[in-house]
mmCIF file of C-alpha atoms in Angstrom:
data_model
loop_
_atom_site.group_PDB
_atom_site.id
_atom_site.type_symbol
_atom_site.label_atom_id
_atom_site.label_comp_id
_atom_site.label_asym_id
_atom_site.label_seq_id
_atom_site.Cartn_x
_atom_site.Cartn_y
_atom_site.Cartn_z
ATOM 1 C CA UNK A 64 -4.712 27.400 -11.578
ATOM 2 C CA UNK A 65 -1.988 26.553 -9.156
ATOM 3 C CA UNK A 66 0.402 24.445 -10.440
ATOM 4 C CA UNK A 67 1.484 21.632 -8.360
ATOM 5 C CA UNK A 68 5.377 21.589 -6.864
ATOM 6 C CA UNK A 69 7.414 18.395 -8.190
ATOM 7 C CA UNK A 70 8.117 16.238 -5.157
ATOM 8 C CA UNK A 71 11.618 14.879 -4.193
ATOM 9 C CA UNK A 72 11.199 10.353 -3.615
ATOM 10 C CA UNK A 73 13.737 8.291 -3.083
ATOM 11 C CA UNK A 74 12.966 4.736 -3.241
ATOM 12 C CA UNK A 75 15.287 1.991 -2.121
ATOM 13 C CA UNK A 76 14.658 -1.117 -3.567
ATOM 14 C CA UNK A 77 13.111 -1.446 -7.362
ATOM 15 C CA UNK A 78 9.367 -0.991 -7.001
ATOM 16 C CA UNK A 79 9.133 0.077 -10.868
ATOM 17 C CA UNK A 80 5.811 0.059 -11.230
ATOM 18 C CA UNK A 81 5.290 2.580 -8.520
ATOM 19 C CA UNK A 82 8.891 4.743 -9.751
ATOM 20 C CA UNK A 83 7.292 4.636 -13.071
ATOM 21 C CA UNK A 84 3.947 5.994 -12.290
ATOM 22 C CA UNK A 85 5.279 9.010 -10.438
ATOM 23 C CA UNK A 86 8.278 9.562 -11.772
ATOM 24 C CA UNK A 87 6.329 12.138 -14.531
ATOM 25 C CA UNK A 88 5.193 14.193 -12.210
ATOM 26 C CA UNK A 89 7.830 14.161 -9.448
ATOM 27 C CA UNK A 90 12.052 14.142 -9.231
ATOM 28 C CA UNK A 91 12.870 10.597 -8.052
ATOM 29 C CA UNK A 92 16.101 8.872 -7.117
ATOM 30 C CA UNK A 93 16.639 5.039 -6.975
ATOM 31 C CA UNK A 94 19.309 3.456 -4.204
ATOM 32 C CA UNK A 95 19.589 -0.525 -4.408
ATOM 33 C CA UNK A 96 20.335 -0.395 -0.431
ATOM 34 C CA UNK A 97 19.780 2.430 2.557
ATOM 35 C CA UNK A 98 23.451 2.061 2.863
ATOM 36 C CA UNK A 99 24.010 4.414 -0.229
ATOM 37 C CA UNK A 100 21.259 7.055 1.765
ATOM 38 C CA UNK A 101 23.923 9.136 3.116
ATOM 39 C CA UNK A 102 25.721 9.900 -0.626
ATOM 40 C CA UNK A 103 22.503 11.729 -1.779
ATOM 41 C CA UNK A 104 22.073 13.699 1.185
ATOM 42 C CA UNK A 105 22.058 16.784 1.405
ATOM 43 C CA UNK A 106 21.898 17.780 -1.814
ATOM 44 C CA UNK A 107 18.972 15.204 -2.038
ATOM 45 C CA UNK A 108 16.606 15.917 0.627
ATOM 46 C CA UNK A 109 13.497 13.954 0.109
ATOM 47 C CA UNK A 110 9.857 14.721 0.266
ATOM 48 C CA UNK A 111 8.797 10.711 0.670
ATOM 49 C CA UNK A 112 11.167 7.514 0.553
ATOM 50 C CA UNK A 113 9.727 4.411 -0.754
ATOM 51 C CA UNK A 114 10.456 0.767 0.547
ATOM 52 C CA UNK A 115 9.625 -2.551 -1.046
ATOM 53 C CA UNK A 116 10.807 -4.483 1.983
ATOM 54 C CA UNK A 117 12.109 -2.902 5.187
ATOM 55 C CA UNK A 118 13.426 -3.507 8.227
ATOM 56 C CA UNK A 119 13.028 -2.108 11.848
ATOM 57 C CA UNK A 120 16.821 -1.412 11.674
ATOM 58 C CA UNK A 121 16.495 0.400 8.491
ATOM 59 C CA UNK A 122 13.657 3.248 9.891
ATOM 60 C CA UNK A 123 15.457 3.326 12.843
ATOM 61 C CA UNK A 124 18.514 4.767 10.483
ATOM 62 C CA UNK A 125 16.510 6.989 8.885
ATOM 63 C CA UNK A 126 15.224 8.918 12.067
ATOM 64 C CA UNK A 127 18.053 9.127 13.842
ATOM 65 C CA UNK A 128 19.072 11.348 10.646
ATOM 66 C CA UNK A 129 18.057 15.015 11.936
ATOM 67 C CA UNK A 130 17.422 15.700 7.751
ATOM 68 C CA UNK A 131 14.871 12.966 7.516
ATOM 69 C CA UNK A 132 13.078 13.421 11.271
ATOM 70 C CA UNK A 133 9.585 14.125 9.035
ATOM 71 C CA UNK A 134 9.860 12.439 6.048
ATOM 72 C CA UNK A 135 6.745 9.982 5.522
ATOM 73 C CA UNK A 136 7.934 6.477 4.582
ATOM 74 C CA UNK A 137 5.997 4.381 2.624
ATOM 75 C CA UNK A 138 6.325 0.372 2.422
ATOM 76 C CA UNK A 139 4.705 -0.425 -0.722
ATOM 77 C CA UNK A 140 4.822 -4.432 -2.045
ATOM 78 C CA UNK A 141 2.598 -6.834 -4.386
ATOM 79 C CA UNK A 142 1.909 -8.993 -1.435
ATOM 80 C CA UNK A 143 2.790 -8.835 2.665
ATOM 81 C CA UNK A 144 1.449 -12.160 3.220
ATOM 82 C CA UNK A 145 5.070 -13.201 4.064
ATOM 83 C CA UNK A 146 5.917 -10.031 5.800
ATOM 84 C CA UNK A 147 6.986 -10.672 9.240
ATOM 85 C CA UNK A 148 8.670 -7.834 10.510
ATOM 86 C CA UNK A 149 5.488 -5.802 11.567
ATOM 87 C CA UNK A 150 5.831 -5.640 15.066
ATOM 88 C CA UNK A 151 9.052 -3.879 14.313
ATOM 89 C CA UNK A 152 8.286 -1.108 12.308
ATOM 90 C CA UNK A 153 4.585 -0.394 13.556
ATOM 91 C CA UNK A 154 5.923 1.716 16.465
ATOM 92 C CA UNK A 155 7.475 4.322 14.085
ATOM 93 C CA UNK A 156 5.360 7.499 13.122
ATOM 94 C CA UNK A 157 5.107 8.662 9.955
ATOM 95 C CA UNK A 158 5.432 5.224 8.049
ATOM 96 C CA UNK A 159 2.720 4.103 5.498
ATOM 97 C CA UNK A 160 1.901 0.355 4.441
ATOM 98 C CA UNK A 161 0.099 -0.395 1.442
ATOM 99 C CA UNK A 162 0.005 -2.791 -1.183
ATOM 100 C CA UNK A 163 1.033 -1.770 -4.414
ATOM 101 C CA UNK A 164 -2.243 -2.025 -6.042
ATOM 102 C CA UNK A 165 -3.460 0.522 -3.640
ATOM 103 C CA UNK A 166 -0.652 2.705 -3.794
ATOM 104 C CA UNK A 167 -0.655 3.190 -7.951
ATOM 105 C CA UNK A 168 -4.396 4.414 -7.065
ATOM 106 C CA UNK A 169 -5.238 8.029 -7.347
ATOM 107 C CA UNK A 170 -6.883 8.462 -4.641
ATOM 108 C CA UNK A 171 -3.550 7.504 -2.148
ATOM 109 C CA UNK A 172 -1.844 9.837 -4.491
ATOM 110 C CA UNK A 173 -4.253 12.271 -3.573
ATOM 111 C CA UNK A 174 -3.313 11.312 0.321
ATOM 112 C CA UNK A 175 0.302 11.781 -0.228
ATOM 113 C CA UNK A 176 -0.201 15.276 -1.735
ATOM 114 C CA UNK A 177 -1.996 15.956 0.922
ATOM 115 C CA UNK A 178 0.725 15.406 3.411
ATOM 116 C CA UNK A 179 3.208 16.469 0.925
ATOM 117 C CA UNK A 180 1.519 19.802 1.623
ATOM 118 C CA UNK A 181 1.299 20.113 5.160
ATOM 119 C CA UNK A 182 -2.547 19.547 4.632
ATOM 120 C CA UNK A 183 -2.702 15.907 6.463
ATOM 121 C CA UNK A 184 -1.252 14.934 9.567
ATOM 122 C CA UNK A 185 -0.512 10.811 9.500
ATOM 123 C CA UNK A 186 -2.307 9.049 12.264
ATOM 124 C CA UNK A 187 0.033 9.089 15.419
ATOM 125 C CA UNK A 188 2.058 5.562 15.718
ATOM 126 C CA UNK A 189 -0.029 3.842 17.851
ATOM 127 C CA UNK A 190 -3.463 4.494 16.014
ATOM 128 C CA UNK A 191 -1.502 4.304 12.471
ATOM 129 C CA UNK A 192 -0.475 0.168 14.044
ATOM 130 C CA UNK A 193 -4.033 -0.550 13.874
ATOM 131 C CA UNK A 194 -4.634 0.048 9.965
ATOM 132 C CA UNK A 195 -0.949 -1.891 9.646
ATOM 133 C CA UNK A 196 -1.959 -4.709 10.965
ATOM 134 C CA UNK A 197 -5.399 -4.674 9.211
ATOM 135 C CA UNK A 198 -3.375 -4.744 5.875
ATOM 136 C CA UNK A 199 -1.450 -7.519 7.057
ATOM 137 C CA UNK A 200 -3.951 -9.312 7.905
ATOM 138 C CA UNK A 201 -5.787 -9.118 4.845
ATOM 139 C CA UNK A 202 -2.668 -10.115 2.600
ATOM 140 C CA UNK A 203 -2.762 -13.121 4.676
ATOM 141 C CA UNK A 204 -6.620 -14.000 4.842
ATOM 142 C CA UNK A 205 -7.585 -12.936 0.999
ATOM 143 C CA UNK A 206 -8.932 -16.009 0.322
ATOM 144 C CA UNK A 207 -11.685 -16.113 3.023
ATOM 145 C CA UNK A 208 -15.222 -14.470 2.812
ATOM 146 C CA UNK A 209 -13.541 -11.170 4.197
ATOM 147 C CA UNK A 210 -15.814 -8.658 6.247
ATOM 148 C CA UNK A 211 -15.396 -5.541 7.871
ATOM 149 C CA UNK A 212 -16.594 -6.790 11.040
ATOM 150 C CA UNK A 213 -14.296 -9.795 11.024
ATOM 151 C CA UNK A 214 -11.571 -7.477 10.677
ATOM 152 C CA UNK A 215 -12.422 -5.193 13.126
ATOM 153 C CA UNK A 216 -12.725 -8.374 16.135
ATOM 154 C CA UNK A 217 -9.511 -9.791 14.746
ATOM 155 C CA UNK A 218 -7.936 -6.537 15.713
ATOM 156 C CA UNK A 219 -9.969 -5.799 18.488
ATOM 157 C CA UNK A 220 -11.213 -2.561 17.827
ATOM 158 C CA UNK A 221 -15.180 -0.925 16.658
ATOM 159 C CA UNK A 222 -15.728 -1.735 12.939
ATOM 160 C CA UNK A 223 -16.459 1.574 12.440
ATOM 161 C CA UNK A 224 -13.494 3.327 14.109
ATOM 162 C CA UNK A 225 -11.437 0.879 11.925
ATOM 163 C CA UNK A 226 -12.871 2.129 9.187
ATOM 164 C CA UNK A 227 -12.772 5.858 10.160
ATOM 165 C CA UNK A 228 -9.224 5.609 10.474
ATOM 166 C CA UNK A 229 -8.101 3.105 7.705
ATOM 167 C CA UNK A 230 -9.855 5.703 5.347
ATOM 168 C CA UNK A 231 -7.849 8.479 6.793
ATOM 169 C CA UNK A 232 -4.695 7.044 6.748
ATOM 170 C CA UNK A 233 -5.018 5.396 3.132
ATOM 171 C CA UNK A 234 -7.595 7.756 1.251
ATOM 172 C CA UNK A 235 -9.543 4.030 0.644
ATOM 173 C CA UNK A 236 -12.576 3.298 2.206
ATOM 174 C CA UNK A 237 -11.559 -0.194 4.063
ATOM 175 C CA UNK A 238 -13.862 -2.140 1.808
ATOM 176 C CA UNK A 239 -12.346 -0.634 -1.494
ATOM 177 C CA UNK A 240 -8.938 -1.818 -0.166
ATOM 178 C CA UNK A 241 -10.130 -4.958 0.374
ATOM 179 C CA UNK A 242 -11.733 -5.535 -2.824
ATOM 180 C CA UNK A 243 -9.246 -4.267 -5.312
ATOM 181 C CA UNK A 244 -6.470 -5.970 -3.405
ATOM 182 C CA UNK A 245 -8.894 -9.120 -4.106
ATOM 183 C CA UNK A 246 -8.919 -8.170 -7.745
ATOM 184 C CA UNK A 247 -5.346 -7.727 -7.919
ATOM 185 C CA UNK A 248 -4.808 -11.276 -6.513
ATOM 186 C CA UNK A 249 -7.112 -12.932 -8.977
ATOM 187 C CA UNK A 250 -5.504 -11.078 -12.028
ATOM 188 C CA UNK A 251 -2.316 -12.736 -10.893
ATOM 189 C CA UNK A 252 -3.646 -15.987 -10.625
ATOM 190 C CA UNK A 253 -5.777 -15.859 -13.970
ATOM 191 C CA UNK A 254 -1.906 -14.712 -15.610
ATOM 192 C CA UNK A 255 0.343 -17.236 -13.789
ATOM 193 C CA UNK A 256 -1.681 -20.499 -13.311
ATOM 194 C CA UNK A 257 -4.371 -22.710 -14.794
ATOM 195 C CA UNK A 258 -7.021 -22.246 -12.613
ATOM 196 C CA UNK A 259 -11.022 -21.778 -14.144
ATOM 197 C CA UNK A 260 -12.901 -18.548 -13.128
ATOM 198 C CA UNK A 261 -14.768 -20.545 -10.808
ATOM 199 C CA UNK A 262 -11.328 -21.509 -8.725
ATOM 200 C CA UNK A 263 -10.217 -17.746 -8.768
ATOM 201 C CA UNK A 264 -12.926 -16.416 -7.375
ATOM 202 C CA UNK A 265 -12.668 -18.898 -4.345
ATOM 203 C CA UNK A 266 -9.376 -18.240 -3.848
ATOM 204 C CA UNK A 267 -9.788 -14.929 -3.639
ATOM 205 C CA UNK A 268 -13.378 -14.828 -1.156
ATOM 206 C CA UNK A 269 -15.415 -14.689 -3.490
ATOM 207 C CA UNK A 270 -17.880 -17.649 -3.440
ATOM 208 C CA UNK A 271 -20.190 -16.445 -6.263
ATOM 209 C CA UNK A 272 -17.947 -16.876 -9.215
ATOM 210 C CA UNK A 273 -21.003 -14.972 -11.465
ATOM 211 C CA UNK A 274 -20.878 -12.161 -9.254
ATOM 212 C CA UNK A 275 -16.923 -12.438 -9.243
ATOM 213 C CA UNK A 276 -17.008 -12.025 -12.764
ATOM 214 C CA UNK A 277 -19.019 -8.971 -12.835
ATOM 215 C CA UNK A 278 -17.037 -7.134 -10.068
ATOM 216 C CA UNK A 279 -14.054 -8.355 -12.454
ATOM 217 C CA UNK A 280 -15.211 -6.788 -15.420
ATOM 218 C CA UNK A 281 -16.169 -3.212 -13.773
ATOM 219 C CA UNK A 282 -13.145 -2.372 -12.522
ATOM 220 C CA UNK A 283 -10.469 -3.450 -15.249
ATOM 221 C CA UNK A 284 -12.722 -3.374 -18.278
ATOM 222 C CA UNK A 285 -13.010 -6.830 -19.616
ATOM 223 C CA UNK A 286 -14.194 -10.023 -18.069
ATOM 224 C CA UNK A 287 -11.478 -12.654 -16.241
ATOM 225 C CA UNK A 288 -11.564 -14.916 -19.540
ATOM 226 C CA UNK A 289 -10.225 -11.915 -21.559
ATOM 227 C CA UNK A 290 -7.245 -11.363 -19.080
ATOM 228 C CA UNK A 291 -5.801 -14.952 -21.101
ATOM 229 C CA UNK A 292 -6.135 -13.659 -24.317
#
């Protein structure tokens, strides 16, 4: 059985969940700013670097840096609704966004290893725009009745070539991504506020708060009323 190489991430910001999760497996260095980039290099050449929030500027750095040309970056946050700087960074190849939730899955872990590996090419800038701004857009619409097709004609493209190549960047299916990031958001909201099962579930699409509840249960392993106990 081959055994599988450590990977060098640097991630600039504190995403600890994320630094946490793959720190076990992996060599990892943490920088509060990108200004602090050039004191690890070379002698820390890395395989991935990991944003929580990120600027056009800041990629634009990172490029023009002949030792990081290649090296995938990954924008990884707890919510984009508020992130604004899309337009900026979408034009870069090789740059990944994906909500946290997602990202701690092991299935993008399994995507990353795959490009780690030479194994998977990431979808060329233009193409890669097109699952960016489907991400965005569901941060920002959560609490609708979300579809695939309304998607798709928000970003004018074929539902199914949105899905063919949301899957490929991300390792999710489109409507996994959609639904866990749903989940995510009502565990949050079941935590932090008073709201009844019922109110969740609207807030988060989901008009049937029975059927909420089920979906709920299945994928973290107890039903919303035990997440306040």
């Amino acid at each position: 059985m081959q055994i599988e190489k450590p990977r060098k991430i640097i991630f600039i910001g504190s995403d600890s969940r994320l630094l946490k999760k793959w720190a076990a497996a992996n060599i990892t260095e943490v920088i509060s700013s990108i200004s602090f980039l050039d004191n690890l290099l070379p002698r820390f050449v890395p395989d991935l670097i990991v944003f929580e929030n990120v600027r056009d500027v800041d990629i634009a750095e990172i490029r023009r840096n002949e030792l990081l040309v290649f090296v995938p970056v990954l924008v990884a946050a707890d919510s984009f609704e508020s992130f604004s700087n899309l337009a900026g960074i979408a034009g870069f190849p090789r740059v990944l966004l994906c909500n946290t939730c997602v990202a701690l899955s092991d299935a993008f872990y399994s995507e990353l290893k795959k490009i780690f590996s030479s194994k998977k090419n990431i979808l060329p800038a233009r193409t890669g725009a097109i699952v960016k701004y489907a991400v965005l857009f569901i941060n920002k619409n959560i609490s609708k009745a979300l579809t695939r097709e309304m998607i798709a004609s928000q970003l004018g493209v074929a539902e199914d070539y949105l899905s063919r190549i949301f899957k490929k960047e991300l390792g999710i299916s489109l409507w996994n991504y959609v639904n866990e990031f749903r989940l995510f958001t009502a565990r949050n909201l079941l935590v932090k506020t008073g709201m009844t099962v019922s109110e969740v579930s609207r807030e988060c699409g989901i008009a049937d708060a029975a059927y909420f509840s089920r979906l709920y249960s299945s994928f973290y392993g107890h039903s919303p009323l035990a997440e306040r106990h």
